[in-house]
Short mmCIF file of C-alpha atoms in Angstrom, two decimals:
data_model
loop_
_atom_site.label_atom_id
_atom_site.label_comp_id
_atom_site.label_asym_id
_atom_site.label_seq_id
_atom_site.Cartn_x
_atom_site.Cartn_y
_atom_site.Cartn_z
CA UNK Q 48 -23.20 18.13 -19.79
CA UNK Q 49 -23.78 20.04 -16.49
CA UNK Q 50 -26.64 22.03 -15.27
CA UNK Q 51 -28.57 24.80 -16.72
CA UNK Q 52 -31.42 26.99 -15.55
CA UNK Q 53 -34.81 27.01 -17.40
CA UNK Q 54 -38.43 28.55 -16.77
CA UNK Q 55 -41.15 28.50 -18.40
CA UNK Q 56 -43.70 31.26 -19.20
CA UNK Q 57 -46.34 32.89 -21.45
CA UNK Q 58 -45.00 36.04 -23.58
CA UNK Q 59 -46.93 38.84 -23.42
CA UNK Q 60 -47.15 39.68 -27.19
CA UNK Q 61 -46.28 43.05 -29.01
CA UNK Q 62 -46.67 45.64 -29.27
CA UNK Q 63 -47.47 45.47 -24.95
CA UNK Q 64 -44.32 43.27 -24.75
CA UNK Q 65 -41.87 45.82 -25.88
CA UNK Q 66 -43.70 48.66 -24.30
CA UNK Q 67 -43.77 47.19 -20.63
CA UNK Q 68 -39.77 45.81 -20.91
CA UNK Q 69 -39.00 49.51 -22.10
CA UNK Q 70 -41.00 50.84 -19.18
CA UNK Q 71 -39.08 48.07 -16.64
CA UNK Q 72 -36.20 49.70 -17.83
CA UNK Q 73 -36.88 53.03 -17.92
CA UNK Q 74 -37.80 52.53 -13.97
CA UNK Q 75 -34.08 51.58 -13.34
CA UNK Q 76 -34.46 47.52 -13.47
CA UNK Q 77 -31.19 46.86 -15.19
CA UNK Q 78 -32.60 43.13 -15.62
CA UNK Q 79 -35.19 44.99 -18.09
CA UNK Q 80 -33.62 43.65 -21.29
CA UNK Q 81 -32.66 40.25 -20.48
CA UNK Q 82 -35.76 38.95 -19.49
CA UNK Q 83 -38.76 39.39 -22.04
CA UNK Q 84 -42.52 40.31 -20.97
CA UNK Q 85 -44.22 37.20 -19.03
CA UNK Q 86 -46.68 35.54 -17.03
CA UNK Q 87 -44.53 32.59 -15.47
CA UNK Q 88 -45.34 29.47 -15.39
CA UNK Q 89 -42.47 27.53 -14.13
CA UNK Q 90 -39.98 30.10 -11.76
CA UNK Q 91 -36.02 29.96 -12.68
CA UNK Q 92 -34.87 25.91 -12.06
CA UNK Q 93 -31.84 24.44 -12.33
CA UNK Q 94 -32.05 20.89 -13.86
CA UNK Q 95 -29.84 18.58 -15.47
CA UNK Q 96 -29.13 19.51 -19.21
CA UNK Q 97 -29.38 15.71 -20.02
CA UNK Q 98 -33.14 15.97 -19.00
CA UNK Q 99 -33.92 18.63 -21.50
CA UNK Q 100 -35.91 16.77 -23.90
CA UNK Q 101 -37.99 14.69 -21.39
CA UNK Q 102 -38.42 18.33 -19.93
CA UNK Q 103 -40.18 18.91 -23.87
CA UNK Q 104 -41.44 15.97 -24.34
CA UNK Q 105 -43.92 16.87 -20.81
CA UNK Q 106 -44.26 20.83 -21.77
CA UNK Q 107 -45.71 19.11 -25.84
CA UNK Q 108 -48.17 16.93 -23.17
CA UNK Q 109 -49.53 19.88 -20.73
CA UNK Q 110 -49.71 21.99 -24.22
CA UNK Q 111 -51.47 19.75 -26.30
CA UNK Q 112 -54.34 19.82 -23.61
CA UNK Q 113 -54.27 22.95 -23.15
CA UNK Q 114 -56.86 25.33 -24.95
CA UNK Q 115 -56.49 28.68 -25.84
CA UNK Q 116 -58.25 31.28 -22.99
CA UNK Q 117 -58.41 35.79 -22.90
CA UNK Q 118 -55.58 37.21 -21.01
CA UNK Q 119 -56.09 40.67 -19.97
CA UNK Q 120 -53.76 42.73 -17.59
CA UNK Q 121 -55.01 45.75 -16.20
CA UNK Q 122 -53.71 48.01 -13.27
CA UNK Q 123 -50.64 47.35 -10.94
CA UNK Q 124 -50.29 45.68 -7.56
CA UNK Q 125 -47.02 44.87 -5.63
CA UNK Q 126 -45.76 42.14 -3.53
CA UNK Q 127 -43.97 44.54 -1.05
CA UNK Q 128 -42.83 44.59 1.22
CA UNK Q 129 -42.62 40.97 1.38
CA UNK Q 130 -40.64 40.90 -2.05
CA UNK Q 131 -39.64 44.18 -3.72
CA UNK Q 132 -41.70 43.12 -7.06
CA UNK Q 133 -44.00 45.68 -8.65
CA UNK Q 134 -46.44 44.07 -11.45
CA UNK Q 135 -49.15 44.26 -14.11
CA UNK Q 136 -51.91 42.17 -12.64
CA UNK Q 137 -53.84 39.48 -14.44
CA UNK Q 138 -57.80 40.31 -14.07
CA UNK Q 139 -58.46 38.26 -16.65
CA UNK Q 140 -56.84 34.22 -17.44
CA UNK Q 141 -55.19 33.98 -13.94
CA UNK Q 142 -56.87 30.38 -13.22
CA UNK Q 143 -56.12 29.31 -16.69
CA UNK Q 144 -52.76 30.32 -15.81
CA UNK Q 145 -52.51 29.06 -12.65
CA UNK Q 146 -54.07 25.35 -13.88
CA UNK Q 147 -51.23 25.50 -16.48
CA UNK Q 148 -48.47 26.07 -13.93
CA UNK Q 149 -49.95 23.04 -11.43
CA UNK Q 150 -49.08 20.73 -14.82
CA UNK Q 151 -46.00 21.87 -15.21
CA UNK Q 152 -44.36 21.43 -12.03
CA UNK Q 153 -46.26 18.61 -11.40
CA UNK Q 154 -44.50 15.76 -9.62
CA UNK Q 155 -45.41 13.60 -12.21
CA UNK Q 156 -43.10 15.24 -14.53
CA UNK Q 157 -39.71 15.63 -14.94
CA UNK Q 158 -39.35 19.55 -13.07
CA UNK Q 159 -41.59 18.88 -9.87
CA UNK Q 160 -41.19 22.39 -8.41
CA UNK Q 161 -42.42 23.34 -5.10
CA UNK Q 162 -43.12 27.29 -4.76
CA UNK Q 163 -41.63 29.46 -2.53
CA UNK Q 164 -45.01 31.73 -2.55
CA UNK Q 165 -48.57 29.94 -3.62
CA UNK Q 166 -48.60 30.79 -7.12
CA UNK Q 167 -50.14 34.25 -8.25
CA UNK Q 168 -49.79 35.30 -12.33
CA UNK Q 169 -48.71 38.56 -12.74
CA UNK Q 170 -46.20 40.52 -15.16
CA UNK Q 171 -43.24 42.15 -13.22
CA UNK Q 172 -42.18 45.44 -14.21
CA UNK Q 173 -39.73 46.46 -11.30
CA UNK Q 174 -37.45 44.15 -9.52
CA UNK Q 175 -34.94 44.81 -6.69
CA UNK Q 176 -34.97 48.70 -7.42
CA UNK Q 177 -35.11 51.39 -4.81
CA UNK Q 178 -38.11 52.27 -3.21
CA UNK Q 179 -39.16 55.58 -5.10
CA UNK Q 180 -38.55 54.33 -8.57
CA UNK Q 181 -40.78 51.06 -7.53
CA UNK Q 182 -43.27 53.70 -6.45
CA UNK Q 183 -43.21 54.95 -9.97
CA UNK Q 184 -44.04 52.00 -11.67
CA UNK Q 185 -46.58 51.38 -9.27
CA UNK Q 186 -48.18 54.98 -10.02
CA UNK Q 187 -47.62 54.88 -13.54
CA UNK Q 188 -48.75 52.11 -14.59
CA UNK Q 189 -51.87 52.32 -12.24
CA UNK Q 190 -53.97 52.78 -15.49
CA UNK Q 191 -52.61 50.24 -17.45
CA UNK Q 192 -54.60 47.69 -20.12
CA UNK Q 193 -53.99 45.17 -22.21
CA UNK Q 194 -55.41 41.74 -23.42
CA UNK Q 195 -54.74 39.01 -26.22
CA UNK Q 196 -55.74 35.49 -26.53
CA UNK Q 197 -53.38 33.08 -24.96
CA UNK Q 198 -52.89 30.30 -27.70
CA UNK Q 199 -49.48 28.43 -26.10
CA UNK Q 200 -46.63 28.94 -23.26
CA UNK Q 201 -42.94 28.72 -24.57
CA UNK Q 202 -39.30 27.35 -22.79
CA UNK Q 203 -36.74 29.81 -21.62
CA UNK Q 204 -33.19 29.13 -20.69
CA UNK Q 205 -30.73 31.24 -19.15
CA UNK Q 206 -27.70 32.29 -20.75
CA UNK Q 207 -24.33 32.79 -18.53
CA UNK Q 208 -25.07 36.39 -19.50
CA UNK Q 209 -28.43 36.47 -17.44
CA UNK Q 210 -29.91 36.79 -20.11
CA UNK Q 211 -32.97 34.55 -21.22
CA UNK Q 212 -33.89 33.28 -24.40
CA UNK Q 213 -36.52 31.01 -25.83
CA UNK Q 214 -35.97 27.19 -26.79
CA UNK Q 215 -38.90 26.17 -28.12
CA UNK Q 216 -42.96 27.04 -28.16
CA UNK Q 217 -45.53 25.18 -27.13
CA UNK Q 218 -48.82 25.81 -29.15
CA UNK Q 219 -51.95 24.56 -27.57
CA UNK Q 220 -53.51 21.69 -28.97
CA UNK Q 221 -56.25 23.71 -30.79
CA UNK Q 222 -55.44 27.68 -31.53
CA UNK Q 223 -59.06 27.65 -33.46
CA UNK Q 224 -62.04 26.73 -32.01
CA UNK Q 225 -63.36 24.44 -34.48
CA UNK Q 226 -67.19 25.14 -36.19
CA UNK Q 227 -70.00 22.77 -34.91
CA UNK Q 228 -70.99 19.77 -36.92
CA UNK Q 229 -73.87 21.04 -36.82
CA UNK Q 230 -76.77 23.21 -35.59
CA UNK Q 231 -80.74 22.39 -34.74
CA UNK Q 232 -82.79 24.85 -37.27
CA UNK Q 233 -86.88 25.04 -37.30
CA UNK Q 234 -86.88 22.45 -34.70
CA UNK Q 235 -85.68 19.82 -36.26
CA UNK Q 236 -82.01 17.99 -35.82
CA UNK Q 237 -79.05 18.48 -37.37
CA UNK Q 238 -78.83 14.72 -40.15
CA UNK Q 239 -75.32 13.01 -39.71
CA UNK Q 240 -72.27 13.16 -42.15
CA UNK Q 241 -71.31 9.53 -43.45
CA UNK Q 242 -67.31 9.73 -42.87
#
């Protein structure tokens, strides 16, 4: 079956998804349009295609103990010039995000990943460009806000076309916070439900 590179992320939703890939692109990043808006969770990794569903079977796991948590970007920061990445930063959901990625790659699993960098969420928005435009994106997106609830992650493969494209969601075990069984009013205790 071979080999075939996956990652896993969280999407930033619309309408900021579309908005910041338009941006990317608009900056010169001719990657722009084959890699959607994310926070990653899991960098690019080549694995065999026969572990594919044991890779699932461990994202359902991580997800279904995973609750949903705020996300909010605001402002830029680079890595520079260490690695010519300009990004969104996380102010908001980074150690949820950063707890999620440790369970992914962990070496319990089936894609133990060690890091190249120590992990730090982000959403790129200029890759590999030349210096000026990256200044751009740093400048223009200085002011930049946006937030959502995070309710899941989802699994991205890589086309032969660079392109990436999503395999399958992964919803957190509970997307509502359910109501309280009950509540103590004028002092006095909530009386238990026969079930």
């Amino acid at each position: 079956m071979g080999t075939v590179t996956i990652g896993v992320s969280i999407a930033v939703p619309e309408p900021h998804g579309s908005r910041l890939q338009e941006l990317r692109a608009g900056f010169g990043d001719a990657a722009a349009h084959g890699i959607p808006t994310h926070v990653t969770l899991l960098p690019p990794t080549e694995v065999d295609a026969v572990v594919l569903p044991a890779v699932e079977a461990h994202l359902a796991e991580v997800a279904a103990a995973g609750r949903p948590f705020p996300m909010r970007l605001s402002g830029t920061g680079t890595f520079r010039p260490l690695s010519p990445v300009v990004f969104v930063q996380v102010v908001e959901g980074g150690a949820a995000c950063a707890r999620l990625q440790k369970r992914v790659r962990s070496s319990a699993g089936p894609v133990p990943r060690e890091l190249q960098f120590p992990y730090h969420p982000h959403v790129t928005v200029a890759h590999g460009i030349d210096e000026a435009a990256m200044d751009r994106a740093f400048e223009e997106l200085s002011d930049y806000e946006a937030q959502w609830p995070c309710t899941g992650f989802a699994l991205y493969e890589q086309g032969p076309d660079a392109v990436w494209r999503k395999l399958r969601e992964f919803p957190f075990g509970s997307a509502v916070v359910p109501p309280q069984a009950g509540r103590v009013e004028h002092g006095t205790l909530p009386t238990r439900q026969a079930h």
